[in-house]
Coordinates of C-alpha atoms in Angstrom, one line a residue:
Chain A
Q20 CA 41.2 63.2 100.0
K21 CA 37.7 62.0 100.4
E22 CA 35.6 64.5 102.4
V23 CA 32.3 64.8 104.1
E24 CA 31.2 68.3 105.1
Q25 CA 28.6 69.5 107.5
N26 CA 27.8 72.9 109.0
S27 CA 28.9 72.7 112.6
G28 CA 26.0 74.8 113.9
P29 CA 24.6 75.1 116.4
L30 CA 21.3 74.9 114.6
S31 CA 18.6 76.1 116.9
V32 CA 14.9 75.3 116.2
P33 CA 11.8 75.7 118.4
E34 CA 10.1 72.7 119.7
G35 CA 7.6 71.2 117.2
A36 CA 9.5 72.7 114.1
I37 CA 11.3 70.8 111.4
A38 CA 15.0 70.6 111.7
S39 CA 17.0 70.3 108.5
L40 CA 20.5 69.0 108.6
N41 CA 22.7 69.0 105.5
C42 CA 25.8 67.1 104.4
T43 CA 27.9 67.2 101.2
Y44 CA 30.5 64.6 100.1
S45 CA 33.3 64.7 97.6
D46 CA 33.5 61.2 96.2
R47 CA 31.0 60.9 93.3
G48 CA 31.3 57.1 93.5
S49 CA 29.8 57.0 97.0
Q50 CA 26.7 54.7 97.3
S51 CA 26.0 54.4 101.1
F52 CA 25.1 57.2 103.5
F53 CA 24.3 57.2 107.1
W54 CA 23.1 59.5 109.8
Y55 CA 24.2 59.1 113.4
R56 CA 23.0 60.9 116.5
Q57 CA 25.5 61.6 119.2
Y58 CA 24.5 62.9 122.6
S59 CA 27.2 64.8 124.6
G60 CA 29.6 62.4 126.1
K61 CA 28.0 59.3 124.4
S62 CA 28.8 57.3 121.4
P63 CA 27.3 57.7 117.9
E64 CA 23.9 55.9 117.4
L65 CA 22.9 54.9 113.9
I66 CA 19.5 56.5 113.1
M67 CA 19.1 56.4 109.3
S68 CA 20.8 54.8 106.3
I69 CA 20.0 55.7 102.7
Y70 CA 21.3 54.2 99.4
S71 CA 19.0 55.4 96.6
N72 CA 18.1 58.9 95.4
G73 CA 15.0 60.4 96.9
D74 CA 13.5 60.3 100.4
K75 CA 13.5 57.6 103.1
E76 CA 11.2 58.0 106.0
D77 CA 11.4 56.4 109.5
G78 CA 9.1 57.9 112.1
R79 CA 9.9 61.6 112.5
F80 CA 13.1 61.2 110.5
T81 CA 13.4 61.6 106.7
A82 CA 16.7 61.2 104.9
Q83 CA 17.1 62.7 101.5
L84 CA 19.7 61.8 98.9
N85 CA 20.7 63.5 95.7
K86 CA 23.7 61.8 94.2
A87 CA 23.9 64.2 91.2
S88 CA 24.4 67.1 93.7
Q89 CA 26.4 65.0 96.1
Y90 CA 24.1 66.0 98.9
V91 CA 22.4 64.1 101.7
S92 CA 20.1 65.7 104.3
L93 CA 18.2 64.7 107.4
L94 CA 14.9 66.2 108.3
I95 CA 13.5 65.8 111.8
R96 CA 9.8 66.6 112.1
D97 CA 8.1 67.8 115.3
S98 CA 11.5 68.4 116.9
Q99 CA 11.7 67.7 120.6
P100 CA 14.2 68.9 123.2
S101 CA 15.3 65.2 123.4
D102 CA 16.5 65.6 119.8
S103 CA 19.2 68.1 120.9
A104 CA 22.4 66.3 120.0
T105 CA 25.2 66.3 117.4
Y106 CA 24.2 64.7 114.1
L107 CA 27.0 63.0 112.2
C108 CA 26.9 62.3 108.5
A109 CA 28.9 59.3 107.3
V110 CA 29.7 57.9 103.9
K111 CA 31.0 54.5 103.2
D112 CA 34.2 54.5 101.2
P113 CA 33.1 53.0 97.8
S114 CA 36.6 51.7 97.0
G115 CA 36.2 48.6 99.1
T116 CA 38.3 49.5 102.1
Y117 CA 35.4 48.9 104.7
K118 CA 36.0 52.5 105.9
Y119 CA 33.4 55.1 106.7
I120 CA 34.2 58.8 106.3
F121 CA 32.6 61.0 108.9
G122 CA 31.7 64.7 108.9
T123 CA 32.4 66.8 111.9
G124 CA 28.7 66.9 112.8
T125 CA 26.0 69.5 113.2
R126 CA 25.0 70.4 116.7
L127 CA 21.2 70.7 117.0
K128 CA 19.5 72.6 119.8
V129 CA 15.7 72.2 120.1
L130 CA 14.3 75.0 122.3
A131 CA 11.4 74.3 124.5
Chain B
D28 CA 20.5 41.7 122.6
A29 CA 23.4 41.6 120.1
M30 CA 25.7 44.5 120.9
V31 CA 29.2 46.0 121.1
I32 CA 30.6 46.3 124.6
Q33 CA 33.5 48.4 125.7
N34 CA 35.4 48.2 129.0
P35 CA 36.1 50.1 131.0
R36 CA 33.7 53.0 130.3
Y37 CA 36.1 55.4 132.0
Q38 CA 39.8 55.0 132.3
V39 CA 42.2 57.3 134.1
T40 CA 45.9 56.8 133.6
Q41 CA 49.1 58.7 134.3
F42 CA 51.3 60.2 131.7
G43 CA 53.4 57.4 130.1
K44 CA 51.7 54.6 131.9
P45 CA 50.5 51.9 129.4
V46 CA 46.8 51.3 129.2
T47 CA 44.6 48.7 127.4
L48 CA 41.0 49.3 126.3
S49 CA 38.9 46.3 125.4
C50 CA 36.0 45.8 123.0
S51 CA 33.8 42.7 122.5
Q52 CA 30.9 42.1 120.2
T53 CA 28.0 39.6 120.0
L54 CA 27.1 40.6 116.4
N55 CA 29.5 38.1 114.9
H56 CA 30.7 40.9 112.5
N57 CA 34.0 40.3 110.7
V58 CA 35.1 43.9 110.7
M59 CA 36.1 45.8 113.8
Y60 CA 37.3 49.4 114.1
W61 CA 38.9 51.6 116.6
Y62 CA 38.3 55.4 116.5
Q63 CA 39.6 58.3 118.5
Q64 CA 37.2 61.1 119.0
K65 CA 38.0 64.5 120.6
S66 CA 35.5 67.1 121.6
S67 CA 33.6 68.6 118.6
Q68 CA 35.6 66.5 116.1
A69 CA 34.7 63.7 113.8
P70 CA 35.7 60.2 114.9
K71 CA 39.2 59.6 113.7
L72 CA 39.9 56.0 112.4
L73 CA 43.0 54.5 114.0
F74 CA 42.8 51.0 112.5
H75 CA 40.5 48.3 111.5
Y76 CA 40.4 44.5 111.2
Y77 CA 38.8 42.4 108.6
D78 CA 38.9 39.1 110.5
K79 CA 42.5 39.0 111.6
D80 CA 43.7 41.1 108.7
F81 CA 45.0 44.3 110.3
N82 CA 44.8 47.7 108.6
N83 CA 46.6 50.6 110.1
E84 CA 45.9 54.2 109.1
A85 CA 48.9 56.0 107.9
D86 CA 48.7 58.8 110.5
T87 CA 48.0 56.5 113.5
P88 CA 51.0 57.1 115.9
D89 CA 53.2 54.0 116.7
N90 CA 52.1 54.6 120.3
F91 CA 48.8 52.9 119.4
Q92 CA 48.7 49.2 118.9
S93 CA 45.9 46.7 118.6
R94 CA 45.2 43.0 119.0
R95 CA 42.3 40.9 117.8
P96 CA 42.7 37.4 119.3
N97 CA 39.3 36.2 118.0
T98 CA 36.2 37.4 116.2
S99 CA 34.6 38.6 119.3
F100 CA 37.3 40.6 121.0
C101 CA 39.6 43.5 120.1
F102 CA 42.0 45.5 122.2
L103 CA 43.6 48.9 121.9
D104 CA 46.9 49.3 123.6
I105 CA 48.4 52.8 124.2
R106 CA 52.0 52.2 125.1
S107 CA 52.9 55.6 126.5
P108 CA 49.9 57.8 126.8
G109 CA 50.5 61.5 126.4
L110 CA 48.2 64.4 127.4
G111 CA 47.1 64.7 123.8
D112 CA 45.8 61.1 123.9
A113 CA 43.0 62.1 126.2
A114 CA 39.8 61.4 124.2
M115 CA 36.8 59.1 123.7
Y116 CA 37.9 55.8 122.2
L117 CA 35.1 54.2 120.2
C118 CA 35.0 50.6 119.0
A119 CA 32.7 49.8 116.1
T120 CA 31.8 46.8 114.0
S121 CA 30.3 46.2 110.6
T122 CA 29.6 43.3 108.3
P123 CA 32.1 42.9 105.5
G124 CA 31.9 42.9 101.8
T125 CA 31.0 45.2 99.1
S126 CA 27.3 45.3 99.8
L127 CA 25.8 48.7 99.9
Y128 CA 24.0 47.8 103.0
N129 CA 26.8 47.3 105.5
E130 CA 26.1 49.4 108.5
Q131 CA 28.5 50.3 111.2
F132 CA 27.6 50.1 114.9
F133 CA 29.4 51.7 117.8
G134 CA 30.0 50.6 121.3
P135 CA 29.4 53.0 124.2
G136 CA 33.0 54.2 124.2
T137 CA 35.8 54.5 126.7
R138 CA 36.6 58.0 128.0
L139 CA 40.4 58.2 128.6
T140 CA 41.8 60.8 131.0
V141 CA 45.6 61.2 131.1
L142 CA 47.0 62.9 134.2

């Protein structure tokens, strides 16, 4: 059973701080990793994708990937109350099924 | 703008009364997915299509059916909704193939209420 695990939270950070969200995955062959933001009652929105070890930055977001440790993280710098949402980690199934395996998400609360 | 569209956004039905949810896309993606998501849970894949090739998940109840008449449209039919089927239903698309870079995009979802 291929799994993606996330701490459900909530993770509470003060406004302006760095929020660090973590995700581990079980399939060592995984190559493609995605972070989605989901506001309450809305659908998931793709915010970051990462495929290579190391860091990938996009604005206030940085995704970090360590395939040896089977670990992917999302850093949100200068956190804003509008960043309060659930963040879903997803991993593309490497066996060619076109499926994406989702974690249950981490709820982030940014306190003003 | 290229996008994934779902209709209706909110659907109320009665216990046992069939309901159809629709999804359309202007992204021209070959792969379309239907997920069920309940509160505080991960999206649960029900089935997906690669073009017209249908792939059902082993644990998807027979109560759930799908149709994809063409590349742009996909439908989810719930033949006899039960109270446990109340959820957000998400349609998504992605480009096919074994490329690392295939990304999946979601529509806005349909919130189903069963009375």
